[in-house]
Structures are given as C-alpha cells and as structure tokens.
Amino acid sequence: SQQGEEDPQALSIQEGENATMNCSYKTSINNLQWYRQNSGRGLVHLILIRSNEREKHSGRLRVTLDTSKKSSSLLITASRAADTASYFCLWGAQKLVFGQGTRLTINP
Amino acid sequence: GAGVSQSPSNKVTEKGKDVELRCDPISGHTALYWYRQSLGQGLEFLIYFQGNSAPDKSGLPSDRFSAERTGGSVSTLTIQRTQQEDSAVYLCASSLGPGDTQYFGPGTRLTVL
C-alpha cells in the first residue's frame, strides 16, 4: 500500500499543553498538507509546506518537514478544547495520499 | 465566495439500488477529487479529475463505481447495485491545480440498508 502512517493514532492531553502529531510518507512529494476534520465530515485545510521548506508556522501551528526521513510533524501549541478533532496529512506528487489520521482530544 | 457543495447531504438506499452523488466544485478549480471515509476510518481516494485529462480512476473499489465531470465543473459519482459495505461518507474536494490546497465539501452520508 502507498498509504503512509500517522502517529499516534489517538492523543489525549490537557488544555494548554502542546500536541505533536507525526506523518510518515512513502514517495517523493511536491508538498505536504495538514487538514483537520471535525465530526467526521468536511476537512479544513490548515497548512501546506513545500518540499524545499523545513519549517512553517501559522498561528499556534508549527509544521516541520524532513524529506530525508520522509516525515512531517504538526505541533499545536497551547491547545484549546476547540482543537479536539482528527488531523490528517496529505502528501504526494502526481498522486496524493492521505494518512490514517490522529484523533486528538483536548481535556478541559 | 461559494465553497464546494455536495448533494444530497444524506442518502439512505436499499441494497441493490443505484445512487448518484453530486459535487459542485469551486468555480475555476481545475482539479476535483472524490474520497470515501468509512466510520472512524481515514480517507480513501476514489478518483481524480484534472482539467480535460483522462481521470485517475485507480482508487475506485469496483466496477460498480463510476464518476464523470461534465464541462470541467460539476461531477457525479454513481454507485450501481449498492452493497452494505458502500455505506460511508463520500467527500468531494477541488483545488486550483494539481497539488494545491484542496477545499472540501461537507460530504454525503450514504447508508445502504
């Protein structure tokens, strides 16, 4: 299967703590994207990092990319209850593949 | 501006019936994707349209599944002779071009009884 892996599959932390999720991919990429999904319906785009970038920030989000290890991480700082959702990475070049996702729960 | 829309939002059908799911992408987006997500699972790629090129159908799970995109805009995903394992949320996304940010519709929840 070409599908990569995300870990952990589930993460539960206290509000205010930082959450880190990892994505491993299998082929070359043009870019890697992170999405959030609430309540099992539509996905919301969070951030896109290009293959020639190593780190990118957007608000409380920080994404890193290590093309030598074919991995990316998403860090959410100062987590809030509203961050509770599933997070997916999307990667590829000609063909795009979603990771299996990390289910994040923020406990108040 | 208007986002990606999908209809119907929910569809309940009987096993063996055919269903059509519709996706209206963002105007001007050349790329359109269909995904399927079973309960509690990740997203499964189904099919990808890019401009006037032949679609990438490599993700379609069986020949009961087909999709078309008319005039480079609206797309219809058709499932013939539905089975219970087809029950899932079917998500459509569009992007300006290949590899660009994908914007997702709200999905169609299909339940096959």
JSON list of C-alpha atoms in Angstrom, two decimals:
[
{"chain": "A", "resi": 1, "resn": "SER", "atom": "CA", "xyz": [0.00, 0.00, 0.00]},
{"chain": "A", "resi": 2, "resn": "GLN", "atom": "CA", "xyz": [1.17, 3.51, -0.73]},
{"chain": "A", "resi": 3, "resn": "GLN", "atom": "CA", "xyz": [-0.58, 4.84, 2.33]},
{"chain": "A", "resi": 4, "resn": "GLY", "atom": "CA", "xyz": [1.68, 6.42, 4.90]},
{"chain": "A", "resi": 5, "resn": "GLU", "atom": "CA", "xyz": [1.29, 6.36, 8.61]},
{"chain": "A", "resi": 6, "resn": "GLU", "atom": "CA", "xyz": [0.38, 8.89, 11.22]},
{"chain": "A", "resi": 7, "resn": "ASP", "atom": "CA", "xyz": [1.20, 8.53, 14.83]},
{"chain": "A", "resi": 8, "resn": "PRO", "atom": "CA", "xyz": [-0.07, 8.48, 17.35]},
{"chain": "A", "resi": 9, "resn": "GLN", "atom": "CA", "xyz": [-3.45, 7.17, 16.21]},
{"chain": "A", "resi": 10, "resn": "ALA", "atom": "CA", "xyz": [-5.02, 8.84, 19.24]},
{"chain": "A", "resi": 11, "resn": "LEU", "atom": "CA", "xyz": [-3.75, 11.53, 21.58]},
{"chain": "A", "resi": 12, "resn": "SER", "atom": "CA", "xyz": [-5.42, 12.90, 24.70]},
{"chain": "A", "resi": 13, "resn": "ILE", "atom": "CA", "xyz": [-3.92, 15.88, 26.52]},
{"chain": "A", "resi": 14, "resn": "GLN", "atom": "CA", "xyz": [-4.92, 18.62, 28.93]},
{"chain": "A", "resi": 15, "resn": "GLU", "atom": "CA", "xyz": [-5.93, 22.04, 27.71]},
{"chain": "A", "resi": 16, "resn": "GLY", "atom": "CA", "xyz": [-2.93, 24.31, 27.50]},
{"chain": "A", "resi": 17, "resn": "GLU", "atom": "CA", "xyz": [-0.45, 21.54, 26.72]},
{"chain": "A", "resi": 18, "resn": "ASN", "atom": "CA", "xyz": [1.23, 21.11, 23.35]},
{"chain": "A", "resi": 19, "resn": "ALA", "atom": "CA", "xyz": [0.19, 18.37, 20.95]},
{"chain": "A", "resi": 20, "resn": "THR", "atom": "CA", "xyz": [2.55, 16.78, 18.43]},
{"chain": "A", "resi": 21, "resn": "MET", "atom": "CA", "xyz": [1.45, 14.53, 15.58]},
{"chain": "A", "resi": 22, "resn": "ASN", "atom": "CA", "xyz": [3.69, 12.81, 13.07]},
{"chain": "A", "resi": 23, "resn": "CYS", "atom": "CA", "xyz": [3.21, 11.77, 9.47]},
{"chain": "A", "resi": 24, "resn": "SER", "atom": "CA", "xyz": [5.38, 9.30, 7.56]},
{"chain": "A", "resi": 25, "resn": "TYR", "atom": "CA", "xyz": [5.07, 9.13, 3.81]},
{"chain": "A", "resi": 26, "resn": "LYS", "atom": "CA", "xyz": [6.40, 6.78, 1.19]},
{"chain": "A", "resi": 27, "resn": "THR", "atom": "CA", "xyz": [7.07, 8.54, -2.09]},
{"chain": "A", "resi": 28, "resn": "SER", "atom": "CA", "xyz": [8.57, 11.78, -3.32]},
{"chain": "A", "resi": 29, "resn": "ILE", "atom": "CA", "xyz": [6.45, 14.84, -2.73]},
{"chain": "A", "resi": 30, "resn": "ASN", "atom": "CA", "xyz": [5.89, 18.31, -4.12]},
{"chain": "A", "resi": 31, "resn": "ASN", "atom": "CA", "xyz": [4.34, 19.43, -0.88]},
{"chain": "A", "resi": 32, "resn": "LEU", "atom": "CA", "xyz": [2.70, 18.08, 2.25]},
{"chain": "A", "resi": 33, "resn": "GLN", "atom": "CA", "xyz": [-0.51, 19.42, 3.68]},
{"chain": "A", "resi": 34, "resn": "TRP", "atom": "CA", "xyz": [-2.25, 19.10, 7.04]},
{"chain": "A", "resi": 35, "resn": "TYR", "atom": "CA", "xyz": [-6.01, 19.05, 7.45]},
{"chain": "A", "resi": 36, "resn": "ARG", "atom": "CA", "xyz": [-8.41, 18.98, 10.39]},
{"chain": "A", "resi": 37, "resn": "GLN", "atom": "CA", "xyz": [-11.70, 17.15, 10.45]},
{"chain": "A", "resi": 38, "resn": "ASN", "atom": "CA", "xyz": [-14.45, 17.75, 12.95]},
{"chain": "A", "resi": 39, "resn": "SER", "atom": "CA", "xyz": [-17.35, 15.38, 13.49]},
{"chain": "A", "resi": 40, "resn": "GLY", "atom": "CA", "xyz": [-16.44, 13.08, 10.60]},
{"chain": "A", "resi": 41, "resn": "ARG", "atom": "CA", "xyz": [-17.49, 15.46, 7.85]},
{"chain": "A", "resi": 42, "resn": "GLY", "atom": "CA", "xyz": [-15.67, 18.08, 5.77]},
{"chain": "A", "resi": 43, "resn": "LEU", "atom": "CA", "xyz": [-11.97, 18.70, 6.15]},
{"chain": "A", "resi": 44, "resn": "VAL", "atom": "CA", "xyz": [-10.42, 22.10, 6.74]},
{"chain": "A", "resi": 45, "resn": "HIS", "atom": "CA", "xyz": [-7.02, 22.94, 5.33]},
{"chain": "A", "resi": 46, "resn": "LEU", "atom": "CA", "xyz": [-4.51, 24.01, 7.99]},
{"chain": "A", "resi": 47, "resn": "ILE", "atom": "CA", "xyz": [-1.13, 24.45, 6.41]},
{"chain": "A", "resi": 48, "resn": "LEU", "atom": "CA", "xyz": [0.92, 23.50, 3.34]},
{"chain": "A", "resi": 49, "resn": "ILE", "atom": "CA", "xyz": [4.67, 23.01, 3.44]},
{"chain": "A", "resi": 50, "resn": "ARG", "atom": "CA", "xyz": [6.62, 22.68, 0.21]},
{"chain": "A", "resi": 51, "resn": "SER", "atom": "CA", "xyz": [9.28, 20.06, -0.31]},
{"chain": "A", "resi": 52, "resn": "ASN", "atom": "CA", "xyz": [12.06, 22.67, -0.20]},
{"chain": "A", "resi": 53, "resn": "GLU", "atom": "CA", "xyz": [10.86, 24.06, 3.13]},
{"chain": "A", "resi": 54, "resn": "ARG", "atom": "CA", "xyz": [11.84, 22.67, 6.53]},
{"chain": "A", "resi": 55, "resn": "GLU", "atom": "CA", "xyz": [9.55, 24.54, 8.87]},
{"chain": "A", "resi": 56, "resn": "LYS", "atom": "CA", "xyz": [6.44, 26.64, 8.65]},
{"chain": "A", "resi": 57, "resn": "HIS", "atom": "CA", "xyz": [4.31, 28.48, 11.18]},
{"chain": "A", "resi": 58, "resn": "SER", "atom": "CA", "xyz": [0.70, 29.57, 11.21]},
{"chain": "A", "resi": 59, "resn": "GLY", "atom": "CA", "xyz": [-0.65, 30.95, 14.47]},
{"chain": "A", "resi": 60, "resn": "ARG", "atom": "CA", "xyz": [-0.39, 28.19, 17.07]},
{"chain": "A", "resi": 61, "resn": "LEU", "atom": "CA", "xyz": [0.58, 25.65, 14.42]},
{"chain": "A", "resi": 62, "resn": "ARG", "atom": "CA", "xyz": [4.12, 24.65, 13.56]},
{"chain": "A", "resi": 63, "resn": "VAL", "atom": "CA", "xyz": [4.90, 22.15, 10.83]},
{"chain": "A", "resi": 64, "resn": "THR", "atom": "CA", "xyz": [8.26, 20.60, 10.13]},
{"chain": "A", "resi": 65, "resn": "LEU", "atom": "CA", "xyz": [9.32, 18.53, 7.16]},
{"chain": "A", "resi": 66, "resn": "ASP", "atom": "CA", "xyz": [12.27, 16.16, 6.92]},
{"chain": "A", "resi": 67, "resn": "THR", "atom": "CA", "xyz": [12.47, 14.85, 3.37]},
{"chain": "A", "resi": 68, "resn": "SER", "atom": "CA", "xyz": [15.46, 12.64, 4.19]},
{"chain": "A", "resi": 69, "resn": "LYS", "atom": "CA", "xyz": [13.32, 10.74, 6.69]},
{"chain": "A", "resi": 70, "resn": "LYS", "atom": "CA", "xyz": [10.11, 11.18, 4.69]},
{"chain": "A", "resi": 71, "resn": "SER", "atom": "CA", "xyz": [8.34, 12.56, 7.71]},
{"chain": "A", "resi": 72, "resn": "SER", "atom": "CA", "xyz": [6.49, 15.63, 8.89]},
{"chain": "A", "resi": 73, "resn": "SER", "atom": "CA", "xyz": [5.24, 16.75, 12.25]},
{"chain": "A", "resi": 74, "resn": "LEU", "atom": "CA", "xyz": [2.44, 19.06, 13.28]},
{"chain": "A", "resi": 75, "resn": "LEU", "atom": "CA", "xyz": [2.75, 20.86, 16.60]},
{"chain": "A", "resi": 76, "resn": "ILE", "atom": "CA", "xyz": [-0.21, 22.63, 18.16]},
{"chain": "A", "resi": 77, "resn": "THR", "atom": "CA", "xyz": [0.87, 24.87, 21.00]},
{"chain": "A", "resi": 78, "resn": "ALA", "atom": "CA", "xyz": [-1.26, 25.99, 23.95]},
{"chain": "A", "resi": 79, "resn": "SER", "atom": "CA", "xyz": [-4.04, 23.59, 22.98]},
{"chain": "A", "resi": 80, "resn": "ARG", "atom": "CA", "xyz": [-7.70, 24.50, 23.40]},
{"chain": "A", "resi": 81, "resn": "ALA", "atom": "CA", "xyz": [-10.82, 22.39, 23.71]},
{"chain": "A", "resi": 82, "resn": "ALA", "atom": "CA", "xyz": [-11.79, 23.54, 20.22]},
{"chain": "A", "resi": 83, "resn": "ASP", "atom": "CA", "xyz": [-8.68, 21.80, 18.83]},
{"chain": "A", "resi": 84, "resn": "THR", "atom": "CA", "xyz": [-10.37, 18.45, 19.51]},
{"chain": "A", "resi": 85, "resn": "ALA", "atom": "CA", "xyz": [-10.60, 16.85, 16.06]},
{"chain": "A", "resi": 86, "resn": "SER", "atom": "CA", "xyz": [-8.92, 14.37, 13.75]},
{"chain": "A", "resi": 87, "resn": "TYR", "atom": "CA", "xyz": [-5.84, 15.56, 11.94]},
{"chain": "A", "resi": 88, "resn": "PHE", "atom": "CA", "xyz": [-4.69, 14.20, 8.59]},
{"chain": "A", "resi": 89, "resn": "CYS", "atom": "CA", "xyz": [-1.63, 14.73, 6.47]},
{"chain": "A", "resi": 90, "resn": "LEU", "atom": "CA", "xyz": [-1.89, 14.73, 2.66]},
{"chain": "A", "resi": 91, "resn": "TRP", "atom": "CA", "xyz": [1.21, 14.09, 0.60]},
{"chain": "A", "resi": 92, "resn": "GLY", "atom": "CA", "xyz": [2.38, 13.13, -2.83]},
{"chain": "A", "resi": 93, "resn": "ALA", "atom": "CA", "xyz": [3.43, 14.43, -6.20]},
{"chain": "A", "resi": 94, "resn": "GLN", "atom": "CA", "xyz": [1.41, 13.08, -9.13]},
{"chain": "A", "resi": 95, "resn": "LYS", "atom": "CA", "xyz": [-0.93, 11.23, -6.82]},
{"chain": "A", "resi": 96, "resn": "LEU", "atom": "CA", "xyz": [-1.97, 12.49, -3.41]},
{"chain": "A", "resi": 97, "resn": "VAL", "atom": "CA", "xyz": [-2.45, 10.21, -0.43]},
{"chain": "A", "resi": 98, "resn": "PHE", "atom": "CA", "xyz": [-4.00, 10.87, 2.96]},
{"chain": "A", "resi": 99, "resn": "GLY", "atom": "CA", "xyz": [-2.52, 9.47, 6.15]},
{"chain": "A", "resi": 100, "resn": "GLN", "atom": "CA", "xyz": [-4.71, 7.47, 8.52]},
{"chain": "A", "resi": 101, "resn": "GLY", "atom": "CA", "xyz": [-5.10, 10.42, 10.86]},
{"chain": "A", "resi": 102, "resn": "THR", "atom": "CA", "xyz": [-4.58, 11.23, 14.51]},
{"chain": "A", "resi": 103, "resn": "ARG", "atom": "CA", "xyz": [-7.58, 11.67, 16.75]},
{"chain": "A", "resi": 104, "resn": "LEU", "atom": "CA", "xyz": [-6.76, 14.48, 19.18]},
{"chain": "A", "resi": 105, "resn": "THR", "atom": "CA", "xyz": [-8.79, 15.07, 22.34]},
{"chain": "A", "resi": 106, "resn": "ILE", "atom": "CA", "xyz": [-8.20, 18.15, 24.46]},
{"chain": "A", "resi": 107, "resn": "ASN", "atom": "CA", "xyz": [-9.49, 17.74, 28.01]},
{"chain": "A", "resi": 108, "resn": "PRO", "atom": "CA", "xyz": [-10.64, 20.92, 29.77]},
{"chain": "B", "resi": 1, "resn": "GLY", "atom": "CA", "xyz": [-17.09, 33.11, -2.37]},
{"chain": "B", "resi": 2, "resn": "ALA", "atom": "CA", "xyz": [-19.01, 29.86, -2.54]},
{"chain": "B", "resi": 3, "resn": "GLY", "atom": "CA", "xyz": [-17.23, 26.75, -1.40]},
{"chain": "B", "resi": 4, "resn": "VAL", "atom": "CA", "xyz": [-17.55, 23.18, -2.56]},
{"chain": "B", "resi": 5, "resn": "SER", "atom": "CA", "xyz": [-21.10, 21.91, -2.28]},
{"chain": "B", "resi": 6, "resn": "GLN", "atom": "CA", "xyz": [-22.38, 18.37, -2.30]},
{"chain": "B", "resi": 7, "resn": "SER", "atom": "CA", "xyz": [-25.82, 16.88, -2.58]},
{"chain": "B", "resi": 8, "resn": "PRO", "atom": "CA", "xyz": [-27.63, 15.19, -1.09]},
{"chain": "B", "resi": 9, "resn": "SER", "atom": "CA", "xyz": [-26.22, 15.61, 2.41]},
{"chain": "B", "resi": 10, "resn": "ASN", "atom": "CA", "xyz": [-27.71, 12.28, 3.43]},
{"chain": "B", "resi": 11, "resn": "LYS", "atom": "CA", "xyz": [-28.88, 9.36, 1.33]},
{"chain": "B", "resi": 12, "resn": "VAL", "atom": "CA", "xyz": [-30.50, 6.17, 2.55]},
{"chain": "B", "resi": 13, "resn": "THR", "atom": "CA", "xyz": [-30.99, 3.47, -0.03]},
{"chain": "B", "resi": 14, "resn": "GLU", "atom": "CA", "xyz": [-31.77, -0.20, -0.25]},
{"chain": "B", "resi": 15, "resn": "LYS", "atom": "CA", "xyz": [-29.21, -2.78, -1.19]},
{"chain": "B", "resi": 16, "resn": "GLY", "atom": "CA", "xyz": [-29.10, -3.26, -4.95]},
{"chain": "B", "resi": 17, "resn": "LYS", "atom": "CA", "xyz": [-30.30, 0.22, -5.87]},
{"chain": "B", "resi": 18, "resn": "ASP", "atom": "CA", "xyz": [-28.21, 2.73, -7.82]},
{"chain": "B", "resi": 19, "resn": "VAL", "atom": "CA", "xyz": [-27.28, 6.12, -6.30]},
{"chain": "B", "resi": 20, "resn": "GLU", "atom": "CA", "xyz": [-25.88, 9.34, -7.70]},
{"chain": "B", "resi": 21, "resn": "LEU", "atom": "CA", "xyz": [-23.90, 11.79, -5.61]},
{"chain": "B", "resi": 22, "resn": "ARG", "atom": "CA", "xyz": [-23.23, 15.29, -6.85]},
{"chain": "B", "resi": 23, "resn": "CYS", "atom": "CA", "xyz": [-20.34, 17.67, -6.32]},
{"chain": "B", "resi": 24, "resn": "ASP", "atom": "CA", "xyz": [-20.17, 21.34, -7.30]},
{"chain": "B", "resi": 25, "resn": "PRO", "atom": "CA", "xyz": [-16.55, 22.47, -7.08]},
{"chain": "B", "resi": 26, "resn": "ILE", "atom": "CA", "xyz": [-15.29, 25.99, -6.56]},
{"chain": "B", "resi": 27, "resn": "SER", "atom": "CA", "xyz": [-15.52, 27.93, -9.80]},
{"chain": "B", "resi": 28, "resn": "GLY", "atom": "CA", "xyz": [-12.23, 27.98, -11.66]},
{"chain": "B", "resi": 29, "resn": "HIS", "atom": "CA", "xyz": [-10.76, 24.97, -9.88]},
{"chain": "B", "resi": 30, "resn": "THR", "atom": "CA", "xyz": [-9.34, 22.56, -12.44]},
{"chain": "B", "resi": 31, "resn": "ALA", "atom": "CA", "xyz": [-8.81, 19.62, -10.09]},
{"chain": "B", "resi": 32, "resn": "LEU", "atom": "CA", "xyz": [-11.60, 17.62, -8.46]},
{"chain": "B", "resi": 33, "resn": "TYR", "atom": "CA", "xyz": [-11.27, 14.68, -6.10]},
{"chain": "B", "resi": 34, "resn": "TRP", "atom": "CA", "xyz": [-13.63, 12.10, -4.64]},
{"chain": "B", "resi": 35, "resn": "TYR", "atom": "CA", "xyz": [-12.85, 10.33, -1.37]},
{"chain": "B", "resi": 36, "resn": "ARG", "atom": "CA", "xyz": [-14.67, 7.85, 0.80]},
{"chain": "B", "resi": 37, "resn": "GLN", "atom": "CA", "xyz": [-14.50, 7.68, 4.57]},
{"chain": "B", "resi": 38, "resn": "SER", "atom": "CA", "xyz": [-15.96, 4.78, 6.46]},
{"chain": "B", "resi": 39, "resn": "LEU", "atom": "CA", "xyz": [-16.94, 5.22, 10.10]},
{"chain": "B", "resi": 40, "resn": "GLY", "atom": "CA", "xyz": [-13.90, 6.07, 12.19]},
{"chain": "B", "resi": 41, "resn": "GLN", "atom": "CA", "xyz": [-11.51, 5.44, 9.32]},
{"chain": "B", "resi": 42, "resn": "GLY", "atom": "CA", "xyz": [-9.16, 7.51, 7.21]},
{"chain": "B", "resi": 43, "resn": "LEU", "atom": "CA", "xyz": [-9.88, 8.90, 3.79]},
{"chain": "B", "resi": 44, "resn": "GLU", "atom": "CA", "xyz": [-9.80, 6.55, 0.86]},
{"chain": "B", "resi": 45, "resn": "PHE", "atom": "CA", "xyz": [-9.01, 8.10, -2.51]},
{"chain": "B", "resi": 46, "resn": "LEU", "atom": "CA", "xyz": [-11.51, 7.17, -5.22]},
{"chain": "B", "resi": 47, "resn": "ILE", "atom": "CA", "xyz": [-10.99, 9.27, -8.34]},
{"chain": "B", "resi": 48, "resn": "TYR", "atom": "CA", "xyz": [-9.28, 12.45, -9.51]},
{"chain": "B", "resi": 49, "resn": "PHE", "atom": "CA", "xyz": [-10.14, 14.75, -12.40]},
{"chain": "B", "resi": 50, "resn": "GLN", "atom": "CA", "xyz": [-7.66, 17.29, -13.72]},
{"chain": "B", "resi": 51, "resn": "GLY", "atom": "CA", "xyz": [-8.81, 19.62, -16.47]},
{"chain": "B", "resi": 52, "resn": "ASN", "atom": "CA", "xyz": [-9.58, 17.77, -19.66]},
{"chain": "B", "resi": 53, "resn": "SER", "atom": "CA", "xyz": [-7.20, 14.92, -18.94]},
{"chain": "B", "resi": 54, "resn": "ALA", "atom": "CA", "xyz": [-8.37, 11.35, -18.52]},
{"chain": "B", "resi": 55, "resn": "PRO", "atom": "CA", "xyz": [-9.34, 10.87, -14.85]},
{"chain": "B", "resi": 56, "resn": "ASP", "atom": "CA", "xyz": [-7.25, 8.85, -12.43]},
{"chain": "B", "resi": 57, "resn": "LYS", "atom": "CA", "xyz": [-9.65, 6.05, -11.52]},
{"chain": "B", "resi": 58, "resn": "SER", "atom": "CA", "xyz": [-7.12, 3.96, -9.65]},
{"chain": "B", "resi": 59, "resn": "GLY", "atom": "CA", "xyz": [-8.95, 4.28, -6.33]},
{"chain": "B", "resi": 60, "resn": "LEU", "atom": "CA", "xyz": [-12.36, 3.06, -7.43]},
{"chain": "B", "resi": 61, "resn": "PRO", "atom": "CA", "xyz": [-13.03, -0.11, -5.42]},
{"chain": "B", "resi": 62, "resn": "SER", "atom": "CA", "xyz": [-15.07, -1.95, -8.07]},
{"chain": "B", "resi": 63, "resn": "ASP", "atom": "CA", "xyz": [-16.66, -1.53, -11.48]},
{"chain": "B", "resi": 64, "resn": "ARG", "atom": "CA", "xyz": [-19.90, -0.63, -9.72]},
{"chain": "B", "resi": 65, "resn": "PHE", "atom": "CA", "xyz": [-18.35, 2.78, -9.09]},
{"chain": "B", "resi": 66, "resn": "SER", "atom": "CA", "xyz": [-18.05, 5.41, -11.80]},
{"chain": "B", "resi": 67, "resn": "ALA", "atom": "CA", "xyz": [-17.75, 9.16, -11.98]},
{"chain": "B", "resi": 68, "resn": "GLU", "atom": "CA", "xyz": [-17.93, 11.83, -14.57]},
{"chain": "B", "resi": 69, "resn": "ARG", "atom": "CA", "xyz": [-17.22, 15.51, -14.67]},
{"chain": "B", "resi": 70, "resn": "THR", "atom": "CA", "xyz": [-19.23, 17.49, -17.17]},
{"chain": "B", "resi": 71, "resn": "GLY", "atom": "CA", "xyz": [-17.87, 20.64, -18.72]},
{"chain": "B", "resi": 72, "resn": "GLY", "atom": "CA", "xyz": [-14.94, 20.64, -16.33]},
{"chain": "B", "resi": 73, "resn": "SER", "atom": "CA", "xyz": [-17.21, 21.63, -13.47]},
{"chain": "B", "resi": 74, "resn": "VAL", "atom": "CA", "xyz": [-19.91, 19.55, -11.77]},
{"chain": "B", "resi": 75, "resn": "SER", "atom": "CA", "xyz": [-19.10, 15.94, -11.01]},
{"chain": "B", "resi": 76, "resn": "THR", "atom": "CA", "xyz": [-21.35, 12.98, -10.35]},
{"chain": "B", "resi": 77, "resn": "LEU", "atom": "CA", "xyz": [-20.27, 9.81, -8.57]},
{"chain": "B", "resi": 78, "resn": "THR", "atom": "CA", "xyz": [-22.51, 6.85, -9.40]},
{"chain": "B", "resi": 79, "resn": "ILE", "atom": "CA", "xyz": [-22.66, 3.64, -7.42]},
{"chain": "B", "resi": 80, "resn": "GLN", "atom": "CA", "xyz": [-24.57, 0.84, -9.09]},
{"chain": "B", "resi": 81, "resn": "ARG", "atom": "CA", "xyz": [-26.17, -2.08, -7.26]},
{"chain": "B", "resi": 82, "resn": "THR", "atom": "CA", "xyz": [-25.21, -0.68, -3.87]},
{"chain": "B", "resi": 83, "resn": "GLN", "atom": "CA", "xyz": [-23.96, -3.01, -1.15]},
{"chain": "B", "resi": 84, "resn": "GLN", "atom": "CA", "xyz": [-23.96, -2.51, 2.61]},
{"chain": "B", "resi": 85, "resn": "GLU", "atom": "CA", "xyz": [-20.18, -2.06, 2.59]},
{"chain": "B", "resi": 86, "resn": "ASP", "atom": "CA", "xyz": [-20.67, 1.02, 0.42]},
{"chain": "B", "resi": 87, "resn": "SER", "atom": "CA", "xyz": [-22.10, 2.83, 3.44]},
{"chain": "B", "resi": 88, "resn": "ALA", "atom": "CA", "xyz": [-19.74, 5.72, 4.18]},
{"chain": "B", "resi": 89, "resn": "VAL", "atom": "CA", "xyz": [-19.33, 9.46, 3.90]},
{"chain": "B", "resi": 90, "resn": "TYR", "atom": "CA", "xyz": [-18.37, 10.45, 0.37]},
{"chain": "B", "resi": 91, "resn": "LEU", "atom": "CA", "xyz": [-16.30, 13.61, 0.26]},
{"chain": "B", "resi": 92, "resn": "CYS", "atom": "CA", "xyz": [-15.53, 15.79, -2.72]},
{"chain": "B", "resi": 93, "resn": "ALA", "atom": "CA", "xyz": [-12.73, 18.32, -2.90]},
{"chain": "B", "resi": 94, "resn": "SER", "atom": "CA", "xyz": [-11.46, 20.75, -5.51]},
{"chain": "B", "resi": 95, "resn": "SER", "atom": "CA", "xyz": [-8.22, 22.62, -5.94]},
{"chain": "B", "resi": 96, "resn": "LEU", "atom": "CA", "xyz": [-6.97, 25.35, -8.20]},
{"chain": "B", "resi": 97, "resn": "GLY", "atom": "CA", "xyz": [-4.48, 22.98, -9.74]},
{"chain": "B", "resi": 98, "resn": "PRO", "atom": "CA", "xyz": [-2.83, 19.63, -9.04]},
{"chain": "B", "resi": 99, "resn": "GLY", "atom": "CA", "xyz": [-1.11, 19.56, -5.68]},
{"chain": "B", "resi": 100, "resn": "ASP", "atom": "CA", "xyz": [-2.67, 22.80, -4.48]},
{"chain": "B", "resi": 101, "resn": "THR", "atom": "CA", "xyz": [-4.73, 23.18, -1.32]},
{"chain": "B", "resi": 102, "resn": "GLN", "atom": "CA", "xyz": [-7.84, 21.06, -1.51]},
{"chain": "B", "resi": 103, "resn": "TYR", "atom": "CA", "xyz": [-11.13, 22.56, -0.39]},
{"chain": "B", "resi": 104, "resn": "PHE", "atom": "CA", "xyz": [-13.63, 20.02, 0.82]},
{"chain": "B", "resi": 105, "resn": "GLY", "atom": "CA", "xyz": [-17.37, 19.87, 0.62]},
{"chain": "B", "resi": 106, "resn": "PRO", "atom": "CA", "xyz": [-19.47, 18.79, 3.61]},
{"chain": "B", "resi": 107, "resn": "GLY", "atom": "CA", "xyz": [-19.84, 15.28, 2.28]},
{"chain": "B", "resi": 108, "resn": "THR", "atom": "CA", "xyz": [-22.73, 12.95, 1.53]},
{"chain": "B", "resi": 109, "resn": "ARG", "atom": "CA", "xyz": [-23.50, 10.31, 4.14]},
{"chain": "B", "resi": 110, "resn": "LEU", "atom": "CA", "xyz": [-24.65, 7.18, 2.31]},
{"chain": "B", "resi": 111, "resn": "THR", "atom": "CA", "xyz": [-26.42, 4.43, 4.20]},
{"chain": "B", "resi": 112, "resn": "VAL", "atom": "CA", "xyz": [-27.22, 1.20, 2.42]},
{"chain": "B", "resi": 113, "resn": "LEU", "atom": "CA", "xyz": [-29.80, -0.90, 4.23]}
]
